[in-house]
Coordinates of C-alpha atoms in Angstrom, one line a residue:
X13 CA 0.0 0.0 0.0
X14 CA 1.4 3.3 -1.0
X15 CA 1.8 5.8 1.8
X16 CA 1.5 9.6 1.1
X17 CA 3.4 12.2 2.9
X18 CA 1.4 14.6 5.3
X19 CA 0.7 18.0 3.5
X20 CA 2.8 19.8 5.9
X21 CA 5.6 17.7 5.2
X22 CA 5.3 18.2 1.5
X23 CA 5.1 21.9 1.8
X24 CA 8.3 21.9 4.0
X25 CA 10.2 19.7 1.3
X26 CA 9.1 22.1 -1.3
X27 CA 10.3 25.2 0.5
X28 CA 13.7 23.6 1.4
X29 CA 14.1 22.6 -2.5
X30 CA 13.4 26.1 -3.4
X31 CA 15.7 27.5 -1.0
X32 CA 18.5 25.3 -1.9
X33 CA 17.9 26.1 -5.5
X34 CA 18.4 29.7 -4.9
X35 CA 21.6 29.0 -2.9
X36 CA 23.2 27.2 -5.7
X37 CA 21.9 29.4 -8.7
X38 CA 24.7 31.0 -10.5
X39 CA 27.3 28.8 -9.0
X40 CA 29.9 27.8 -11.7
X41 CA 32.3 24.7 -11.5
X42 CA 35.4 24.2 -13.4
X43 CA 34.7 21.8 -16.5
X44 CA 36.8 18.7 -17.2
X45 CA 37.6 20.3 -20.9
X46 CA 38.8 23.8 -21.1
X47 CA 38.7 25.9 -24.1
X48 CA 41.4 25.9 -26.7
X49 CA 43.3 29.2 -27.8
X50 CA 46.1 29.7 -30.4
X51 CA 49.3 30.9 -29.1
X52 CA 51.0 33.9 -31.1
X53 CA 54.2 35.8 -30.8
X54 CA 53.9 39.5 -30.3
X55 CA 56.5 41.9 -28.9
X56 CA 55.3 45.4 -27.8
X57 CA 58.3 47.9 -27.8
X58 CA 58.9 50.3 -24.9
X59 CA 58.4 53.9 -25.9
X60 CA 58.4 55.4 -22.4
X61 CA 59.6 55.1 -18.9
X62 CA 59.5 57.3 -16.1
X63 CA 62.6 57.8 -14.0
X64 CA 62.8 55.5 -10.9
X65 CA 60.4 56.6 -8.1
X66 CA 59.7 59.8 -9.9
X67 CA 56.0 58.9 -10.7
X68 CA 53.5 56.5 -9.8
X69 CA 50.2 57.5 -11.5
X70 CA 49.3 58.4 -15.2
X71 CA 46.6 59.2 -17.5
X72 CA 46.4 59.2 -21.4
X73 CA 45.4 62.5 -22.9
X74 CA 44.5 63.9 -26.3
X75 CA 43.2 60.6 -27.4
X76 CA 46.2 58.8 -26.3
X77 CA 49.0 60.9 -28.1
X78 CA 50.2 62.5 -24.6
X79 CA 50.7 60.8 -21.2
X80 CA 50.5 62.8 -17.9
X81 CA 52.5 61.2 -15.2
X82 CA 52.6 62.2 -11.6
X83 CA 53.4 62.1 -8.0
X84 CA 52.7 64.3 -5.0
X85 CA 54.9 67.1 -6.0
X86 CA 54.5 67.4 -9.9
X87 CA 52.9 66.4 -13.1
X88 CA 54.7 65.9 -16.2
X89 CA 53.0 65.8 -19.7
X90 CA 55.0 63.8 -22.3
X91 CA 54.4 63.6 -26.2
X92 CA 54.5 59.7 -26.7
X93 CA 55.3 60.2 -30.5
X94 CA 58.7 61.9 -29.9
X95 CA 59.2 61.5 -26.1
X96 CA 59.5 65.2 -25.4
X97 CA 58.3 66.9 -22.4
X98 CA 55.3 69.4 -23.3
X99 CA 54.7 70.9 -19.9
X100 CA 55.2 70.4 -16.3
X101 CA 53.3 71.4 -13.2
X102 CA 55.2 71.6 -9.9
X103 CA 54.0 72.6 -6.6
X104 CA 55.0 72.6 -2.9
X105 CA 51.3 71.7 -2.1
X106 CA 50.0 68.3 -2.3
X107 CA 48.9 67.1 -5.6
X108 CA 46.1 65.0 -4.9
X109 CA 44.9 61.4 -6.3
X110 CA 44.4 61.9 -9.8
X111 CA 44.9 58.3 -10.8
X112 CA 42.8 56.6 -13.4
X113 CA 39.7 58.7 -13.9
X114 CA 41.1 62.0 -13.9
X115 CA 40.4 62.4 -17.7
X116 CA 37.2 62.3 -19.9
X117 CA 36.7 59.7 -22.6
X118 CA 39.0 61.0 -25.1
X119 CA 41.5 62.8 -22.9
X120 CA 40.5 66.2 -24.1
X121 CA 39.9 67.3 -20.4
X122 CA 42.2 66.5 -17.4
X123 CA 41.7 67.1 -13.8
X124 CA 44.1 67.4 -10.8
X125 CA 43.7 68.5 -7.2
X126 CA 46.2 71.0 -5.6
X127 CA 46.0 72.2 -2.1
X128 CA 42.1 71.0 -2.0
X129 CA 41.5 73.0 -5.3
X130 CA 40.0 71.0 -8.1
X131 CA 41.5 72.1 -11.5
X132 CA 40.3 71.1 -14.8
X133 CA 42.2 71.8 -17.9
X134 CA 41.6 71.8 -21.7
X135 CA 44.3 69.5 -23.1
X136 CA 44.2 71.0 -26.6
X137 CA 45.6 74.3 -25.3
X138 CA 46.5 73.6 -21.8
X139 CA 44.4 76.4 -20.5
X140 CA 42.4 76.1 -17.4
X141 CA 38.8 76.0 -17.9
X142 CA 37.3 75.3 -14.5
X143 CA 38.6 75.8 -10.8
X144 CA 36.7 75.2 -7.5
X145 CA 37.2 74.3 -3.9
X146 CA 36.9 70.5 -3.7
X147 CA 36.4 70.0 0.0
X148 CA 38.6 68.0 2.6
X149 CA 39.7 65.2 0.2
X150 CA 42.3 65.1 -2.6
X151 CA 40.5 62.7 -4.5
X152 CA 38.4 63.3 -7.6
X153 CA 37.5 61.9 -11.1
X154 CA 35.6 63.1 -14.4
X155 CA 32.7 61.8 -16.3
X156 CA 33.2 60.5 -19.9
X157 CA 31.8 63.8 -21.2
X158 CA 34.1 65.8 -19.0
X159 CA 31.2 67.8 -17.7
X160 CA 30.7 66.3 -14.1
X161 CA 33.6 65.6 -11.5
X162 CA 33.3 63.2 -8.4
X163 CA 35.1 65.1 -5.7
X164 CA 36.1 64.2 -2.1
X165 CA 34.5 60.6 -2.5
X166 CA 31.0 62.2 -1.8
X167 CA 30.1 65.1 -4.1
X168 CA 29.2 65.6 -7.7
X169 CA 30.1 69.0 -9.3
X170 CA 29.1 70.8 -12.5
X171 CA 32.6 71.4 -14.2
X172 CA 31.4 74.3 -16.5
X173 CA 29.3 76.2 -13.9
X174 CA 31.6 75.3 -10.9
X175 CA 28.5 74.5 -8.9
X176 CA 28.0 71.5 -6.7
X177 CA 25.3 69.2 -8.0
X178 CA 24.7 67.1 -4.9
X179 CA 26.4 65.8 -1.9
X180 CA 26.0 62.1 -1.3
X181 CA 27.3 62.2 2.3
X182 CA 25.3 59.7 4.4
X183 CA 25.8 57.2 7.1
X184 CA 27.6 55.1 4.4
X185 CA 30.4 57.4 4.5
X186 CA 33.0 57.5 1.6
X187 CA 32.3 55.9 -1.8
X188 CA 35.5 54.1 -2.4
X189 CA 34.6 52.4 -5.6
X190 CA 32.6 54.6 -8.3
X191 CA 31.6 54.7 -11.9
X192 CA 30.0 57.0 -14.5
X193 CA 27.9 55.5 -17.2
X194 CA 29.2 55.9 -20.9
X195 CA 26.7 58.4 -21.6
X196 CA 27.5 60.3 -18.3
X197 CA 23.9 60.3 -17.1
X198 CA 24.2 57.9 -14.3
X199 CA 26.8 57.7 -11.3
X200 CA 27.1 54.7 -9.1
X201 CA 29.0 54.5 -6.0
X202 CA 29.9 51.6 -3.5
X203 CA 31.4 52.0 -0.1
X204 CA 33.0 48.7 0.0
X205 CA 31.0 47.7 3.2
X206 CA 27.4 46.9 4.1
X207 CA 24.8 46.3 1.3
X208 CA 23.9 49.8 0.3
X209 CA 25.2 51.6 -2.9
X210 CA 23.9 54.7 -4.5
X211 CA 22.7 55.2 -8.0
X212 CA 22.4 59.0 -9.0
X213 CA 20.6 60.2 -12.1
X214 CA 22.6 63.2 -13.0
X215 CA 20.3 64.4 -15.7
X216 CA 17.0 64.5 -13.7
X217 CA 18.9 65.1 -10.4
X218 CA 17.4 62.0 -8.6
X219 CA 19.1 59.9 -6.0
X220 CA 18.3 56.1 -5.8
X221 CA 19.4 54.3 -2.8
X222 CA 19.4 50.5 -3.5
X223 CA 19.6 47.6 -1.1
X224 CA 21.1 44.7 -2.8
X225 CA 21.4 41.1 -2.0
X226 CA 25.2 41.5 -2.1
X227 CA 27.2 42.1 1.0
X228 CA 30.2 44.3 0.7
X229 CA 29.9 45.7 -2.9
X230 CA 33.4 46.6 -4.3
X231 CA 33.4 47.5 -8.0
X232 CA 30.8 48.5 -10.6
X233 CA 30.5 48.6 -14.4
X234 CA 27.7 49.8 -16.3
X235 CA 26.2 47.4 -18.9
X236 CA 23.9 47.6 -21.9
X237 CA 20.3 48.8 -22.0
X238 CA 20.4 50.8 -18.7
X239 CA 22.0 48.0 -16.5
X240 CA 25.0 47.4 -14.3
X241 CA 27.3 44.8 -12.9
X242 CA 28.4 44.9 -9.3
X243 CA 30.8 42.5 -7.5
X244 CA 31.1 41.7 -3.8
X245 CA 33.4 40.0 -1.5
X246 CA 33.3 38.1 1.9
X247 CA 34.3 40.3 4.6
X248 CA 38.0 40.6 4.9
X249 CA 38.2 38.4 1.9
X250 CA 38.5 38.2 -1.8
X251 CA 35.8 39.0 -4.4
X252 CA 33.5 36.0 -4.7
X253 CA 30.6 36.8 -7.0
X254 CA 29.4 39.2 -9.7
X255 CA 25.8 40.1 -10.6
X256 CA 23.9 42.0 -13.2
X257 CA 21.1 44.3 -12.4
X258 CA 18.6 46.4 -14.3
X259 CA 18.2 50.2 -13.2
X260 CA 14.6 50.4 -14.1
X261 CA 12.8 48.5 -12.7
X262 CA 15.7 47.7 -10.2
X263 CA 16.2 43.9 -10.1
X264 CA 18.6 41.3 -10.2
X265 CA 19.0 39.7 -13.6
X266 CA 21.8 37.2 -13.2
X267 CA 24.8 36.2 -10.7
X268 CA 27.8 34.1 -11.2
X269 CA 29.7 32.6 -8.1
X270 CA 32.8 30.8 -9.7
X271 CA 34.5 28.0 -8.0
X272 CA 37.5 30.1 -7.2
X273 CA 37.7 33.7 -5.9
X274 CA 37.6 36.4 -8.8
X275 CA 41.0 38.3 -9.2
X276 CA 39.8 40.7 -11.8
X277 CA 36.9 41.6 -14.3
X278 CA 35.9 44.1 -16.8
X279 CA 33.3 44.6 -19.6
X280 CA 34.4 44.4 -23.2
X281 CA 32.9 46.5 -26.1
X282 CA 31.1 43.6 -27.7
X283 CA 28.6 43.2 -24.5
X284 CA 30.9 40.3 -23.2
X285 CA 32.9 40.2 -20.0
X286 CA 36.3 38.8 -19.2
X287 CA 36.8 37.6 -15.7
X288 CA 40.2 36.4 -14.2
X289 CA 40.1 33.8 -11.3
X290 CA 42.9 33.2 -8.8
X291 CA 43.9 29.8 -9.9
X292 CA 45.2 31.3 -13.2
X293 CA 42.0 30.6 -15.3
X294 CA 40.1 33.1 -17.4
X295 CA 36.4 33.1 -18.2
X296 CA 34.7 34.7 -21.2
X297 CA 31.0 35.6 -20.2
X298 CA 28.0 36.9 -22.2
X299 CA 26.0 39.7 -20.7
X300 CA 23.8 37.4 -18.7
X301 CA 26.9 36.1 -17.0
X302 CA 26.8 32.7 -18.7
X303 CA 30.3 31.2 -19.4
X304 CA 31.0 31.0 -23.1
X305 CA 34.7 30.0 -23.0
X306 CA 37.1 28.8 -20.1
X307 CA 40.9 29.1 -20.7
X308 CA 43.8 28.6 -18.5
X309 CA 46.7 31.0 -19.0
X310 CA 48.8 29.7 -16.3
X311 CA 49.2 32.8 -14.1
X312 CA 46.8 34.7 -12.2
X313 CA 45.5 37.9 -13.8
X314 CA 45.2 40.6 -11.3
X315 CA 44.4 43.3 -13.6
X316 CA 41.8 43.2 -16.6
X317 CA 41.7 45.7 -19.1
X318 CA 39.4 46.0 -22.0
X319 CA 40.3 47.0 -25.6
X320 CA 38.4 47.3 -28.9
X321 CA 36.9 44.4 -31.0
X322 CA 36.9 41.9 -28.2
X323 CA 40.5 42.5 -27.1
X324 CA 41.3 42.1 -23.5
X325 CA 44.8 42.8 -21.7
X326 CA 45.6 40.7 -18.5
X327 CA 48.3 41.9 -16.0
X328 CA 50.2 38.9 -14.3
X329 CA 53.3 38.2 -12.7
X330 CA 54.4 37.0 -16.1
X331 CA 53.8 40.3 -17.9
X332 CA 51.0 41.5 -20.0
X333 CA 48.9 39.0 -21.8
X334 CA 46.8 39.8 -24.9
X335 CA 43.7 37.8 -25.4
X336 CA 41.7 38.3 -28.5
X337 CA 38.3 36.7 -27.7
X338 CA 36.8 37.0 -31.2
X339 CA 39.8 35.1 -32.9
X340 CA 40.7 32.8 -29.9
X341 CA 44.3 33.8 -29.6
X342 CA 46.6 34.6 -26.8
X343 CA 50.0 36.4 -26.7
X344 CA 52.3 37.6 -24.1
X345 CA 53.7 40.9 -25.7
X346 CA 55.1 42.4 -22.6
X347 CA 57.3 40.1 -20.4
X348 CA 57.9 41.3 -16.9
X349 CA 58.5 40.1 -13.3
X350 CA 57.3 43.4 -11.9
X351 CA 54.0 43.7 -9.8
X352 CA 51.5 45.9 -11.6
X353 CA 49.1 48.0 -9.9
X354 CA 47.5 49.5 -12.9
X355 CA 46.9 48.7 -16.6
X356 CA 45.4 50.9 -19.2
X357 CA 45.0 51.0 -22.9
X358 CA 45.2 54.4 -24.6
X359 CA 41.8 55.6 -26.1
X360 CA 43.2 55.4 -29.6
X361 CA 44.2 51.7 -29.0
X362 CA 47.9 52.5 -29.9
X363 CA 49.6 52.4 -26.4
X364 CA 49.4 50.3 -23.3
X365 CA 50.6 51.5 -20.0
X366 CA 51.3 50.2 -16.7
X367 CA 52.6 51.1 -13.1
X368 CA 55.3 48.6 -12.3
X369 CA 56.8 48.0 -8.9
X370 CA 60.3 46.1 -8.7
X371 CA 63.5 47.6 -7.3
X372 CA 61.4 50.9 -7.6
X373 CA 58.3 52.5 -8.9
X374 CA 57.9 53.1 -12.5
X375 CA 55.3 54.2 -15.3
X376 CA 56.0 52.3 -18.5
X377 CA 54.1 52.6 -21.9
X378 CA 54.5 50.0 -24.8
X379 CA 53.4 50.4 -28.4
X380 CA 50.7 48.1 -29.4
X381 CA 51.6 46.4 -32.8

């Protein structure tokens, strides 16, 4: 005689199955067979290197034709075509953190902070176009169109009018990680702790506080069709997951939790993403965070940088790897044992630069060919 379970037990089992399904949703395990890539030989010649310990930050200007290298006492502007110094800014006052996001998309506007004053320069003629008091912190960055500045880890400013748009100060505190959307409409900031991050619509001047299911959000990238990607890490641990969200309506669309912690990730120009894992493997994801390819390059990628036409550059202890995701080729055009802190491709795709730590600190730029 067949015995049926009581209705209460059935309901409990259904609830447990649903809960377990939610827990393992997005979990990715390493396959037995990895994707194949063709190794090719490339060599990127060195075209610029700063003097030892004289610079530890840089930005590409004028679409990549000029590089600005800096340390807390001076900024030097160098023409990469002929190696000549164009201009220098020296000061006894502290020159603030102008690393990475101190330029707009094409490098026609450049920002630096000196004695808590935010300065924005037109790089076509090296003239100052805006200057305003930035507050208590020497930290600032520009939107892709160069019209909005993020200052003091909390405030958004209109560069042209020199007026503060909004102060995002609240109980969360500093926004340690931030990003502007490609059209410069949205700003996203994550404090690196808790589960609250902020999304601000610069066009409509509307602030959107969003609670996410991710604890300790760390890095954000905007995605296609008014969406964004947000990663998170375990407290005092490495990054463990990446999720995809829509802005309106706000909801989580997808999530991936790889079998190993995430060492780096970025979005490419063809709506795919590249992700490095701590075991030296690299994943190619579609926009829904589904794994399309899984390679092993034999060295942990700690820096992921996007190029054009599906190209990605990976910074490792073995140097810089070039991964062509569309043609499935891998090259190691810059061989180095230095520890790299930053890896950037110029807007024109002609140069790749990085900050290297070996016996000293250097800024190096190589010609992509």
